[in-house]
PDB file of C-alpha atoms in Angstrom:
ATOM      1  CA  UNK F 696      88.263  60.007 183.370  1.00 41.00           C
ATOM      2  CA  UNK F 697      87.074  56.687 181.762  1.00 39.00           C
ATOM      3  CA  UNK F 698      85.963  57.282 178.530  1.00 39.00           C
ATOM      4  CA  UNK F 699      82.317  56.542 177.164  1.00 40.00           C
ATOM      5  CA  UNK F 700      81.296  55.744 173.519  1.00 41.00           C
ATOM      6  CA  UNK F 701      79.132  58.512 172.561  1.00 43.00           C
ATOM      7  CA  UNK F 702      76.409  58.113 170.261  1.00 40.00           C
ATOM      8  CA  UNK F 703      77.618  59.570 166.719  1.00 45.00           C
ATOM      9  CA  UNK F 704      75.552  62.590 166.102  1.00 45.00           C
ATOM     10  CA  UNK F 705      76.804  63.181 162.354  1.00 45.00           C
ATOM     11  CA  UNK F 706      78.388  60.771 159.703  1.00 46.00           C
ATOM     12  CA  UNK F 707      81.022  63.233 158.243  1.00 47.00           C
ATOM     13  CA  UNK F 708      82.266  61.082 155.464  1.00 46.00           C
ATOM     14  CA  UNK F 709      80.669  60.319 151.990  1.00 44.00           C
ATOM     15  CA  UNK F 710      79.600  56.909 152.832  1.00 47.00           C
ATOM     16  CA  UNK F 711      80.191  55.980 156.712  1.00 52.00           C
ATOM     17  CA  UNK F 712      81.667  52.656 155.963  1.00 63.00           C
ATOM     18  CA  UNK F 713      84.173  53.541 153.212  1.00 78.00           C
ATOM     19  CA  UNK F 714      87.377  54.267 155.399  1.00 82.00           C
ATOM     20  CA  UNK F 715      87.168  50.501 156.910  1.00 82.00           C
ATOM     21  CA  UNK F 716      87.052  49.345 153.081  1.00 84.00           C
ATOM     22  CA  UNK F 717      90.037  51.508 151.975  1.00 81.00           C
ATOM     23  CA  UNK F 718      92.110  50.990 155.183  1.00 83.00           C
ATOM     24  CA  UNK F 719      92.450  47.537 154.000  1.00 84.00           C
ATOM     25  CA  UNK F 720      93.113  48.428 150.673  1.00 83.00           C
ATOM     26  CA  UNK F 721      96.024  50.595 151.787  1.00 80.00           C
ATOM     27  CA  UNK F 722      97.325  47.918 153.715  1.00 80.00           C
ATOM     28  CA  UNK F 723      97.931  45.862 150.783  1.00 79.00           C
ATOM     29  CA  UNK F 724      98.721  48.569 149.024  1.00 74.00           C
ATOM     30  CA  UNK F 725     101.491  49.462 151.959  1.00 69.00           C
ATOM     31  CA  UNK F 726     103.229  45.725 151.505  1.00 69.00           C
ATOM     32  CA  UNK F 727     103.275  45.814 147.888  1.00 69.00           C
ATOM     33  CA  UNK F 728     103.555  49.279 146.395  1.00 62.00           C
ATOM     34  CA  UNK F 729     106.611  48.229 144.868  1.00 65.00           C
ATOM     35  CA  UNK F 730     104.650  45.880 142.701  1.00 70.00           C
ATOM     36  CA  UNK F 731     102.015  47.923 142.164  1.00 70.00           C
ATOM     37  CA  UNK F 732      99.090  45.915 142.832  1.00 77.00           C
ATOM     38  CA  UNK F 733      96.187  45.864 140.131  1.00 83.00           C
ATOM     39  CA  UNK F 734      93.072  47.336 140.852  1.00 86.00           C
ATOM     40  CA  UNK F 735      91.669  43.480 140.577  1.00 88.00           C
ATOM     41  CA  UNK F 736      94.057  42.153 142.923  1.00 84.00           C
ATOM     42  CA  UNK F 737      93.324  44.921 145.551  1.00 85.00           C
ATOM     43  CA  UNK F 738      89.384  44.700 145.181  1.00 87.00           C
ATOM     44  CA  UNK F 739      89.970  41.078 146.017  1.00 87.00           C
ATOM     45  CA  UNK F 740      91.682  41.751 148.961  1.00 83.00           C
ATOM     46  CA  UNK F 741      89.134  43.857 150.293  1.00 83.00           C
ATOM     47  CA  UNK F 742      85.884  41.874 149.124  1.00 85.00           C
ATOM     48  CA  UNK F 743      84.801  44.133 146.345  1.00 87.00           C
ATOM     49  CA  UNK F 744      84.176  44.389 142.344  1.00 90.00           C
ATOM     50  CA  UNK F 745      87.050  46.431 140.511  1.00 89.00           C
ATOM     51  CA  UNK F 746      83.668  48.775 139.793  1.00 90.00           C
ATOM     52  CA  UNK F 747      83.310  49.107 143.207  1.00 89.00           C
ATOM     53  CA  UNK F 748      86.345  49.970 144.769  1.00 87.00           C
ATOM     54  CA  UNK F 749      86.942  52.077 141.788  1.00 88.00           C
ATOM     55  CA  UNK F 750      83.744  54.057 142.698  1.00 88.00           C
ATOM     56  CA  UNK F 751      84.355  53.884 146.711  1.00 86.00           C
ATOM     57  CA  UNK F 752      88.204  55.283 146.425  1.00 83.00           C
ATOM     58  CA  UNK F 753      86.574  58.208 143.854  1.00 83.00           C
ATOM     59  CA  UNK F 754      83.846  58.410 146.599  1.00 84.00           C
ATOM     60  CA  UNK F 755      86.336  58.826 149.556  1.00 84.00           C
ATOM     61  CA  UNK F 756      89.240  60.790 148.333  1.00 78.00           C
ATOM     62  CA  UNK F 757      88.680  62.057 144.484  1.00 79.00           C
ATOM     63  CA  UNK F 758      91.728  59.829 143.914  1.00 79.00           C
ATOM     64  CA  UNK F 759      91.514  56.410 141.726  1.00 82.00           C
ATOM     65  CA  UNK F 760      93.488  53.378 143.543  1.00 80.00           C
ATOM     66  CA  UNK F 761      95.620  53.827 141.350  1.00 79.00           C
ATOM     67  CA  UNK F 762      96.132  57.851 141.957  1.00 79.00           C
ATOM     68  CA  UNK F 763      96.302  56.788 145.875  1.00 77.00           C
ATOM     69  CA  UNK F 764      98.645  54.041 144.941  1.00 74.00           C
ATOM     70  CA  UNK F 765     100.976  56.690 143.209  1.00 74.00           C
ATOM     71  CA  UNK F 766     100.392  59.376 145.856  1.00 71.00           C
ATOM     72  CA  UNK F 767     102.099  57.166 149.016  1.00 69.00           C
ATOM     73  CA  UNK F 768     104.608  55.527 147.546  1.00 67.00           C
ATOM     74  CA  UNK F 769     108.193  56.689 148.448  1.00 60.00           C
ATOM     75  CA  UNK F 770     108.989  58.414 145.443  1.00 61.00           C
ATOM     76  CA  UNK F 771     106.344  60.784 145.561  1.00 62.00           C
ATOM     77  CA  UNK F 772     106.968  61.515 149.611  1.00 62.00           C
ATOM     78  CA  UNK F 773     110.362  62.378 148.376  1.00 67.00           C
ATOM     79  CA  UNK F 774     108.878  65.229 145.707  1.00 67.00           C
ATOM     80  CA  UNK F 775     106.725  66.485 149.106  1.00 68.00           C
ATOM     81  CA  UNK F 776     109.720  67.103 150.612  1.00 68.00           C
ATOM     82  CA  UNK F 777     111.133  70.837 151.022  1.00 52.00           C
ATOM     83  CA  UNK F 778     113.752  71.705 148.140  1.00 50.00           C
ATOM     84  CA  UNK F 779     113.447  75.233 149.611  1.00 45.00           C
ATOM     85  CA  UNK F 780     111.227  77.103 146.527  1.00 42.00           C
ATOM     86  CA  UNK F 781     109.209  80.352 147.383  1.00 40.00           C
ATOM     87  CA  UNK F 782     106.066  80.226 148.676  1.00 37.00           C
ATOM     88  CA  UNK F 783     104.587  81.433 145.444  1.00 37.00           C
ATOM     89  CA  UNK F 784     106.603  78.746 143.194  1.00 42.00           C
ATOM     90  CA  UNK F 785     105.699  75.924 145.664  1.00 41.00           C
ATOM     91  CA  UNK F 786     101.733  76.825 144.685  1.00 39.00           C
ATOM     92  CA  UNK F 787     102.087  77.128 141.077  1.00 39.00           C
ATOM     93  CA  UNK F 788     104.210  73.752 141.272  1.00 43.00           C
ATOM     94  CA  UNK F 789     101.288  72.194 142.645  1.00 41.00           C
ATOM     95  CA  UNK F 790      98.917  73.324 140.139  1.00 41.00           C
ATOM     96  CA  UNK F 791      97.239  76.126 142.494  1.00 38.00           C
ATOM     97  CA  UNK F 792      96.586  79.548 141.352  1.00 39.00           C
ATOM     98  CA  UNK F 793      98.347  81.869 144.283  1.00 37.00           C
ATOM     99  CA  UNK F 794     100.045  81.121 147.527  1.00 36.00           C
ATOM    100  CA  UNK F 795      96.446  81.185 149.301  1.00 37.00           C
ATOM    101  CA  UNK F 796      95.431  78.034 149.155  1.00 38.00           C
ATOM    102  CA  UNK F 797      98.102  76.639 150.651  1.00 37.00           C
ATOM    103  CA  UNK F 798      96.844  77.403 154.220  1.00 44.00           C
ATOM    104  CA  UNK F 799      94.250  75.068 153.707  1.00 56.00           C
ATOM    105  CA  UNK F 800      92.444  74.359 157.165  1.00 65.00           C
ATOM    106  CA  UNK F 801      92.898  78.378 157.445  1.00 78.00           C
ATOM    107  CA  UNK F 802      93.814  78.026 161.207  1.00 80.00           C
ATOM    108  CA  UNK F 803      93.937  80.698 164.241  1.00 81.00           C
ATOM    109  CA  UNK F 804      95.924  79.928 166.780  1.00 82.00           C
ATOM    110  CA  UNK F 805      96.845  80.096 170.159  1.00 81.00           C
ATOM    111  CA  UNK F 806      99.167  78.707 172.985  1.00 81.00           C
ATOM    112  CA  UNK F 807      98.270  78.227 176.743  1.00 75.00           C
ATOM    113  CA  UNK F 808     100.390  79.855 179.164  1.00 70.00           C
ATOM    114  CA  UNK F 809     103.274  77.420 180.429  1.00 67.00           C
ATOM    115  CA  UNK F 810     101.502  77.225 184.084  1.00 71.00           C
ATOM    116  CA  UNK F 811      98.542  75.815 182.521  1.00 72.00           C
ATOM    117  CA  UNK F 812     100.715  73.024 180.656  1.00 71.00           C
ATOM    118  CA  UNK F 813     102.876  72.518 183.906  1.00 75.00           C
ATOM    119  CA  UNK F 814      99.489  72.166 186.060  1.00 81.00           C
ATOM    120  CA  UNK F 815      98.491  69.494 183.574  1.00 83.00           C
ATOM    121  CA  UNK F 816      95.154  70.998 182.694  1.00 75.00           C
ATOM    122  CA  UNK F 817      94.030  71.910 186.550  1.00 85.00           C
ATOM    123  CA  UNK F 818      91.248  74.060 186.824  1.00 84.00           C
ATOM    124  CA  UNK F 819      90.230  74.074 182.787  1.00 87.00           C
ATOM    125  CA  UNK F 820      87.425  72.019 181.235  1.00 92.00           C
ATOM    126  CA  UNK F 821      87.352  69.809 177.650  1.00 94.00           C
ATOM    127  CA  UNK F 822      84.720  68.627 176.102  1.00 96.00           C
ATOM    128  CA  UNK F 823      84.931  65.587 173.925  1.00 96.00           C
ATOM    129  CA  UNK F 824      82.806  63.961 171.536  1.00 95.00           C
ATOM    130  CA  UNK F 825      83.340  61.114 168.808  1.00 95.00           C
ATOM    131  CA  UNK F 826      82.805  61.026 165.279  1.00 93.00           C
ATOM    132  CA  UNK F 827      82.709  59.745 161.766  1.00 90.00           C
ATOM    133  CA  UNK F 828      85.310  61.077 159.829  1.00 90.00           C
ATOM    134  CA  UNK F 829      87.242  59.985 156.412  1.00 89.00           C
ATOM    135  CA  UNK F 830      89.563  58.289 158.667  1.00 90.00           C
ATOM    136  CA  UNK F 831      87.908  56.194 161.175  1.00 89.00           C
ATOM    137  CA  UNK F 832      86.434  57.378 164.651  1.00 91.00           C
ATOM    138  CA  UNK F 833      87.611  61.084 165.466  1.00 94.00           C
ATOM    139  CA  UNK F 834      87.642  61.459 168.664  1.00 96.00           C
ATOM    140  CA  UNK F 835      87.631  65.632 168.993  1.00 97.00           C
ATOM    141  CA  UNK F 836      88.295  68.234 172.420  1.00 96.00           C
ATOM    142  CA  UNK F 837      86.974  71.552 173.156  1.00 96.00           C
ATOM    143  CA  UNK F 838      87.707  74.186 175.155  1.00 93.00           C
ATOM    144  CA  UNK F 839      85.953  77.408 175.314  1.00 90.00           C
ATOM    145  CA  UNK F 840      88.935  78.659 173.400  1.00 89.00           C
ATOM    146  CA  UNK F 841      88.898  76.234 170.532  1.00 92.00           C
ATOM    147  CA  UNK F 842      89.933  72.822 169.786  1.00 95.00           C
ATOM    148  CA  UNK F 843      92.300  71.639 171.889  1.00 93.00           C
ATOM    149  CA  UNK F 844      92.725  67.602 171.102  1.00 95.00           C
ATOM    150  CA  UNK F 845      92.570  65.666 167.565  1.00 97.00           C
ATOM    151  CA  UNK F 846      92.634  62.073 168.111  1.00 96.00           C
ATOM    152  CA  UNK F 847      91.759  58.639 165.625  1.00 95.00           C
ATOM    153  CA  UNK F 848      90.722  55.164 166.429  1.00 92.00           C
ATOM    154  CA  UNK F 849      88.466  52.187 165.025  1.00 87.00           C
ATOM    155  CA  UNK F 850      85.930  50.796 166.273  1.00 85.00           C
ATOM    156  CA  UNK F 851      86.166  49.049 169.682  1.00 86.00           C
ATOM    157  CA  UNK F 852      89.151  51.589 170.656  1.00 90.00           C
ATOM    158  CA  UNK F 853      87.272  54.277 171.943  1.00 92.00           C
ATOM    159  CA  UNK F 854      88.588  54.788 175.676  1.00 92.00           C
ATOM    160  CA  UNK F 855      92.308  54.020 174.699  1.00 93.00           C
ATOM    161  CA  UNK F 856      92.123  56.683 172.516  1.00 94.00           C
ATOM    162  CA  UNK F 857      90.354  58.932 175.387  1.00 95.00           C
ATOM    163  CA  UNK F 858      92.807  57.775 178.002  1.00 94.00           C
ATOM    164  CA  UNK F 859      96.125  58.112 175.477  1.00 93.00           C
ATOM    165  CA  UNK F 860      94.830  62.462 175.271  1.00 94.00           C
ATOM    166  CA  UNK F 861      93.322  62.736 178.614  1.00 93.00           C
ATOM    167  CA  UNK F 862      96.717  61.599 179.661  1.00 91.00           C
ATOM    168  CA  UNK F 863      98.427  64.214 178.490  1.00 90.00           C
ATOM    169  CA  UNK F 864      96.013  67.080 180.677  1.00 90.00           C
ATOM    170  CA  UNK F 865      95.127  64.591 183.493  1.00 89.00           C
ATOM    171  CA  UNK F 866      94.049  67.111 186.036  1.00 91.00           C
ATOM    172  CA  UNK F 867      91.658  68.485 183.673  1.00 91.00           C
ATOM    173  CA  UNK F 868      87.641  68.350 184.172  1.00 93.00           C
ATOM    174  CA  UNK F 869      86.236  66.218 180.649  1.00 95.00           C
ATOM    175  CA  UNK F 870      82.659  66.468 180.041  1.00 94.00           C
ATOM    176  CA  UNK F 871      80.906  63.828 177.138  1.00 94.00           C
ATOM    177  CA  UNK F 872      79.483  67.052 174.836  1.00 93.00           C
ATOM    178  CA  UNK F 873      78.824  66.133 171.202  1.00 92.00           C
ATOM    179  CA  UNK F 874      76.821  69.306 170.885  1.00 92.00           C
ATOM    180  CA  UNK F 875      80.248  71.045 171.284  1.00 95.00           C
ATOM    181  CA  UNK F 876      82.365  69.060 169.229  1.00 95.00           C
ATOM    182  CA  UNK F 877      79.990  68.089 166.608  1.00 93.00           C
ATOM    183  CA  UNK F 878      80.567  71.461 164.579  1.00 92.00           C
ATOM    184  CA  UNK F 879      84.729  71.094 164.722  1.00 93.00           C
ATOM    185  CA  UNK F 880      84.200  67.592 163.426  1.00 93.00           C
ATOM    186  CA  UNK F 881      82.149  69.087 160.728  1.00 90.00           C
ATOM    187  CA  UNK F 882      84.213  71.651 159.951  1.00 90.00           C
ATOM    188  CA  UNK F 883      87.672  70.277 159.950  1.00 93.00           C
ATOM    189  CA  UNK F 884      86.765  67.747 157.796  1.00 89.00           C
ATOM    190  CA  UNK F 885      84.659  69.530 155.271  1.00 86.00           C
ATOM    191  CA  UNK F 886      87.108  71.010 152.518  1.00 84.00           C
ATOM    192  CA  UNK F 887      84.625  73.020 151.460  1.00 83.00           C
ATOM    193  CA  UNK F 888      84.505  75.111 154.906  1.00 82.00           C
ATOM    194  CA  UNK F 889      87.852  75.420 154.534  1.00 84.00           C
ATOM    195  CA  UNK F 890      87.789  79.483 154.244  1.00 79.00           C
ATOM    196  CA  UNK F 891      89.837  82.761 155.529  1.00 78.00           C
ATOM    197  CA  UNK F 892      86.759  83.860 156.476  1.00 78.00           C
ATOM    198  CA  UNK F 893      86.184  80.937 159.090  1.00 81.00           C
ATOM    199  CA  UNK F 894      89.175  80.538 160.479  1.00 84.00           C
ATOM    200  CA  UNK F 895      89.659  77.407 163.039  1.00 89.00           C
ATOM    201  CA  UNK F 896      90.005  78.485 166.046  1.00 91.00           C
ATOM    202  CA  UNK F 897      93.128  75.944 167.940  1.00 91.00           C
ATOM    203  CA  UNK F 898      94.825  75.977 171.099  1.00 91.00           C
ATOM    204  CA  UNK F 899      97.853  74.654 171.841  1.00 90.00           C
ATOM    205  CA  UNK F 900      98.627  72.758 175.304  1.00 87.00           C
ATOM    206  CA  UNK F 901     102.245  71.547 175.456  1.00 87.00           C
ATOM    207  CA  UNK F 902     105.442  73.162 176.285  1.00 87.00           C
ATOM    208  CA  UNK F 903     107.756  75.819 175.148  1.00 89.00           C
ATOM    209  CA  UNK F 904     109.177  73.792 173.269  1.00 92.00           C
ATOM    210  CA  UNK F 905     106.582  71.433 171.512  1.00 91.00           C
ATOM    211  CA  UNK F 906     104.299  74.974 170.607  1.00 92.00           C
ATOM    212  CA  UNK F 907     107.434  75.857 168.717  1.00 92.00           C
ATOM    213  CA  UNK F 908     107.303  71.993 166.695  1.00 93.00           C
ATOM    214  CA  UNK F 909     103.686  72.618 165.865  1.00 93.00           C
ATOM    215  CA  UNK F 910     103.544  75.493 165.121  1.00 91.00           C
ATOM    216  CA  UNK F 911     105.919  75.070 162.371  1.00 91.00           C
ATOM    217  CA  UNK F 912     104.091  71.587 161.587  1.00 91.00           C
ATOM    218  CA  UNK F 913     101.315  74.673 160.702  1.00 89.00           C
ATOM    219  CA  UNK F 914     103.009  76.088 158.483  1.00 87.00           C
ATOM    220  CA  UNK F 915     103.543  73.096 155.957  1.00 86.00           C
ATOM    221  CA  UNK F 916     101.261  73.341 152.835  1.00 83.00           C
ATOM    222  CA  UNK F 917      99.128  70.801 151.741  1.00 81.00           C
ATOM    223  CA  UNK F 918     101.185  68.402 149.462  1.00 77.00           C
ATOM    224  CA  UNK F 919     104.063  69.199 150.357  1.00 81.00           C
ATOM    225  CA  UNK F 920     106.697  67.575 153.602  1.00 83.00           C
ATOM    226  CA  UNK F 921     109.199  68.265 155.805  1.00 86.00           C
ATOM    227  CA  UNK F 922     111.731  66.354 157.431  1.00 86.00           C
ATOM    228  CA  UNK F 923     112.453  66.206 161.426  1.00 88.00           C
ATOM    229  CA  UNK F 924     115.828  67.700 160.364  1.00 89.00           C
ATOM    230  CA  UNK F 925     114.895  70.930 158.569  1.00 88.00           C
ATOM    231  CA  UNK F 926     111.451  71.665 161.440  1.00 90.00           C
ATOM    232  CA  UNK F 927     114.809  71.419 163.775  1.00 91.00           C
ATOM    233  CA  UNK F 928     116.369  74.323 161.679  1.00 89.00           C
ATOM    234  CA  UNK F 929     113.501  76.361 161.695  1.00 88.00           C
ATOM    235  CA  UNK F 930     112.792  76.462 165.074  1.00 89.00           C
ATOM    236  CA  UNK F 931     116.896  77.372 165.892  1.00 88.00           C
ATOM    237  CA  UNK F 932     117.587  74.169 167.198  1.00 87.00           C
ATOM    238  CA  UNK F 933     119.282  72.291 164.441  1.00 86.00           C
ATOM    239  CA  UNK F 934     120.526  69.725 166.829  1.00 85.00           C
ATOM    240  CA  UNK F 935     117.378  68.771 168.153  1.00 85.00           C
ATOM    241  CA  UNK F 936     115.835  66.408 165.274  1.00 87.00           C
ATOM    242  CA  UNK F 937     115.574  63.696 167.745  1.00 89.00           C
ATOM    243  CA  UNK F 938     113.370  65.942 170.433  1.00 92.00           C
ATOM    244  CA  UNK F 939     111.872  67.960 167.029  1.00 91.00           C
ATOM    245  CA  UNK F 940     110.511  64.110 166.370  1.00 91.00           C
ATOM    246  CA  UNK F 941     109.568  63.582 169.523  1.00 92.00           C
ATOM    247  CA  UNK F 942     107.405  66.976 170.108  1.00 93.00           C
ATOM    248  CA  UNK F 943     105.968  65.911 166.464  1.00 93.00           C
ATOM    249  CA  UNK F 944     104.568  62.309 167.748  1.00 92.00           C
ATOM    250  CA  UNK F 945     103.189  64.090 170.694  1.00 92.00           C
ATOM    251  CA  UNK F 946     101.434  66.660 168.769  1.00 94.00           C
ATOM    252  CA  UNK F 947      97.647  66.604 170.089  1.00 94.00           C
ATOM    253  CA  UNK F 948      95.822  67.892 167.315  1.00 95.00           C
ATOM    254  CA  UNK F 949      96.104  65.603 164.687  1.00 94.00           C
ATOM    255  CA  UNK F 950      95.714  66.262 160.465  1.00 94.00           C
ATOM    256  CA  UNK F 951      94.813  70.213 161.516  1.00 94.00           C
ATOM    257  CA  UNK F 952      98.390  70.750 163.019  1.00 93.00           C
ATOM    258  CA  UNK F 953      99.798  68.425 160.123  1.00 91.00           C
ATOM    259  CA  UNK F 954     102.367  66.185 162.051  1.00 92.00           C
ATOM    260  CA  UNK F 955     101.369  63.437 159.028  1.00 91.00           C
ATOM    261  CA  UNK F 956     103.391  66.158 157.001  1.00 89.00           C
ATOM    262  CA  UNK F 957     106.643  65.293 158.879  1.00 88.00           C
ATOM    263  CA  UNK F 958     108.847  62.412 156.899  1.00 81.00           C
ATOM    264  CA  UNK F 959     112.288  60.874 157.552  1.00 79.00           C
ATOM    265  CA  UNK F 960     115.080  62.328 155.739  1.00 75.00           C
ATOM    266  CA  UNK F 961     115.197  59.457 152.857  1.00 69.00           C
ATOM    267  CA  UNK F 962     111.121  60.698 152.413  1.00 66.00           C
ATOM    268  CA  UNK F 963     109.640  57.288 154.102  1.00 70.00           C
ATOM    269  CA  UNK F 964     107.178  57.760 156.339  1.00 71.00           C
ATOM    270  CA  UNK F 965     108.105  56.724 159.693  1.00 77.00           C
ATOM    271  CA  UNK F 966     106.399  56.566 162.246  1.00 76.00           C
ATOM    272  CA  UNK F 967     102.805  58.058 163.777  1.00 86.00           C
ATOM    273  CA  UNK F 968     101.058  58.654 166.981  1.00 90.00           C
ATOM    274  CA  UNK F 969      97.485  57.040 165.361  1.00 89.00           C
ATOM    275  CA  UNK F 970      99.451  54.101 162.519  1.00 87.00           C
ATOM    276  CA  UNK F 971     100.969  54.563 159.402  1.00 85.00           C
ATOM    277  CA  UNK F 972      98.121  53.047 157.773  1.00 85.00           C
ATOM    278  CA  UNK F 973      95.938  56.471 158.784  1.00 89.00           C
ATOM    279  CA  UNK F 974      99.173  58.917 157.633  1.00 88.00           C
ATOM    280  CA  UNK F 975      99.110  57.526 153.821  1.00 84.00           C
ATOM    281  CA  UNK F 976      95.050  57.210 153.965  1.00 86.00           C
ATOM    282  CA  UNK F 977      95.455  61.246 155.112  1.00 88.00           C
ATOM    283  CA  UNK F 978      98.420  61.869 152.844  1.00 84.00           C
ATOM    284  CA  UNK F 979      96.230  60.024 149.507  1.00 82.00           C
ATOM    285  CA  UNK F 980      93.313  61.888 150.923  1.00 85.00           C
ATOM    286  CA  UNK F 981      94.688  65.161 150.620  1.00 84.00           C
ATOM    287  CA  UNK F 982      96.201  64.185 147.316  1.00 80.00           C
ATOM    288  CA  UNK F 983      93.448  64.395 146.117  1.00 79.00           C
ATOM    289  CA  UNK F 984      91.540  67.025 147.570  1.00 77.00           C
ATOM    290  CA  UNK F 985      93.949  69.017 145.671  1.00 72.00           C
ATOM    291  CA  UNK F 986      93.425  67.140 142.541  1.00 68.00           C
ATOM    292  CA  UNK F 987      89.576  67.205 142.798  1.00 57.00           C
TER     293      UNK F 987
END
């Protein structure tokens, strides 16, 4: 199961380079958000006019640095967070017209039965592929059900990205098949595909209990949060925060089942499975998504 760099079939992002300019940019931005770095000191950091990265973070997310800057700081993670309004006053708070667009990636899903977790993927094929996305190399699995594995990496970490998820089904059969993934990489990361009528077909491999985490990661809204604490509650297993966090880092469908969603208590980010750097690039990203 070693894994082999496929050749990238589709760039899926504005401008194929731009995440590896703003992931720099966010990590200044991540040390000093609480001075609130200028948009001069930031293109510095990163090599580029104030024009430039102006126009690039516009390019990539719809968001200004400044926007992004304001959408990951811990303030605003804090507003994300569950207060417990209706679904219908949660929209209109975020400037949406009706409840509807809050299931943004419009996802259909389904869990595999417990033997097929306990085998550890014995007797069922994934394909995988790799590809562009606006957050580095995505490495995507298939099965003939749906997608099955959402992984992220940079350049150069290709197979121990592939060995971290084919870790997790080793007795499965993998099979290099861009022609299979290429149109869930295009797809998932297209907002404009983003419709009811095109739902995303995901299944779930994990246990009992982990199907029950994600699949109320799935049913956090776009711009909004939750904390381990309350997913704990909603499952019936207040107690279980600790496991609930746990079952949340081991989530294998990353930004479609929305474990970036998930915050600590006091709103800060903690941790995540593919860096913290990625969860505020995906959290700015979908900031403004909304505000585009």
């Amino acid at each position: 199961m070693n894994a082999q760099t496929a050749i990238l079939q589709r760039d899926v992002t504005p401008e194929g380079d731009d995440y590896e300019v703003v992931r720099r940019a966010i990590e200044k931005i991540s040390l000093d958000y609480r001075d609130q770095p200028s948009l001069e000191a930031l293109a510095s950091e990163v090599g580029e006019t104030p024009t430039g990265l102006q126009k690039l973070f516009t390019r990539w997310a719809g968001l200004s640095p400044k926007g992004f800057l304001q959408a990951v700081t811990l303030d605003h993670a804090r507003r994300l967070l569950d207060e417990g309004l209706p679904l219908l006053d949660a929209a209109f708070e975020v400037g949406m017209s009706g409840p509807g667009r809050l299931h943004d990636l419009f996802v259909t899903h389904e869990a595999m039965s417990p033997g097929d977790y306990k085998s550890r993927g014995k007797g069922l094929t994934i394909r995988y592929g790799y590809h562009l996305s606006p957050f580095g190399l995505a490495l995507v699995m298939v099965t003939d059900r749906g997608l099955a594995g959402l992984a992220f990496c940079d350049h150069g970490e290709e197979r121990e990205a592939f060995e971290d998820m084919a870790g997790r089904w080793r007795n499965a059969d993998y099979v290099e098949d861009l022609s299979a993934t290429a149109p869930y990489a295009a797809r998932i990361f297209d907002p404009a595909r983003w419709r009811p009528q095109e739902p995303l077909r995901v299944v779930l491999i994990g246990s009992d209990f982990q199907i029950r985490v994600w699949e109320a990661l799935l049913k956090i809204p776009m711009n909004r949060a939750r904390t381990y604490s309350s997913l704990a509650a909603e499952i019936g297993n207040p107690a279980a925060s600790r496991a609930v966090g746990a079952a949340v880092g081991a989530n294998p469908v990353s930004f479609v089942v929305p474990c970036h969603r998930a915050l600590g208590k006091s709103g800060a980010l903690t941790g995540y499975h593919w860096g913290l750097t990625r969860k505020r690039a995906i959290l700015g990203w979908e900031a403004g998504q909304l505000t585009g």
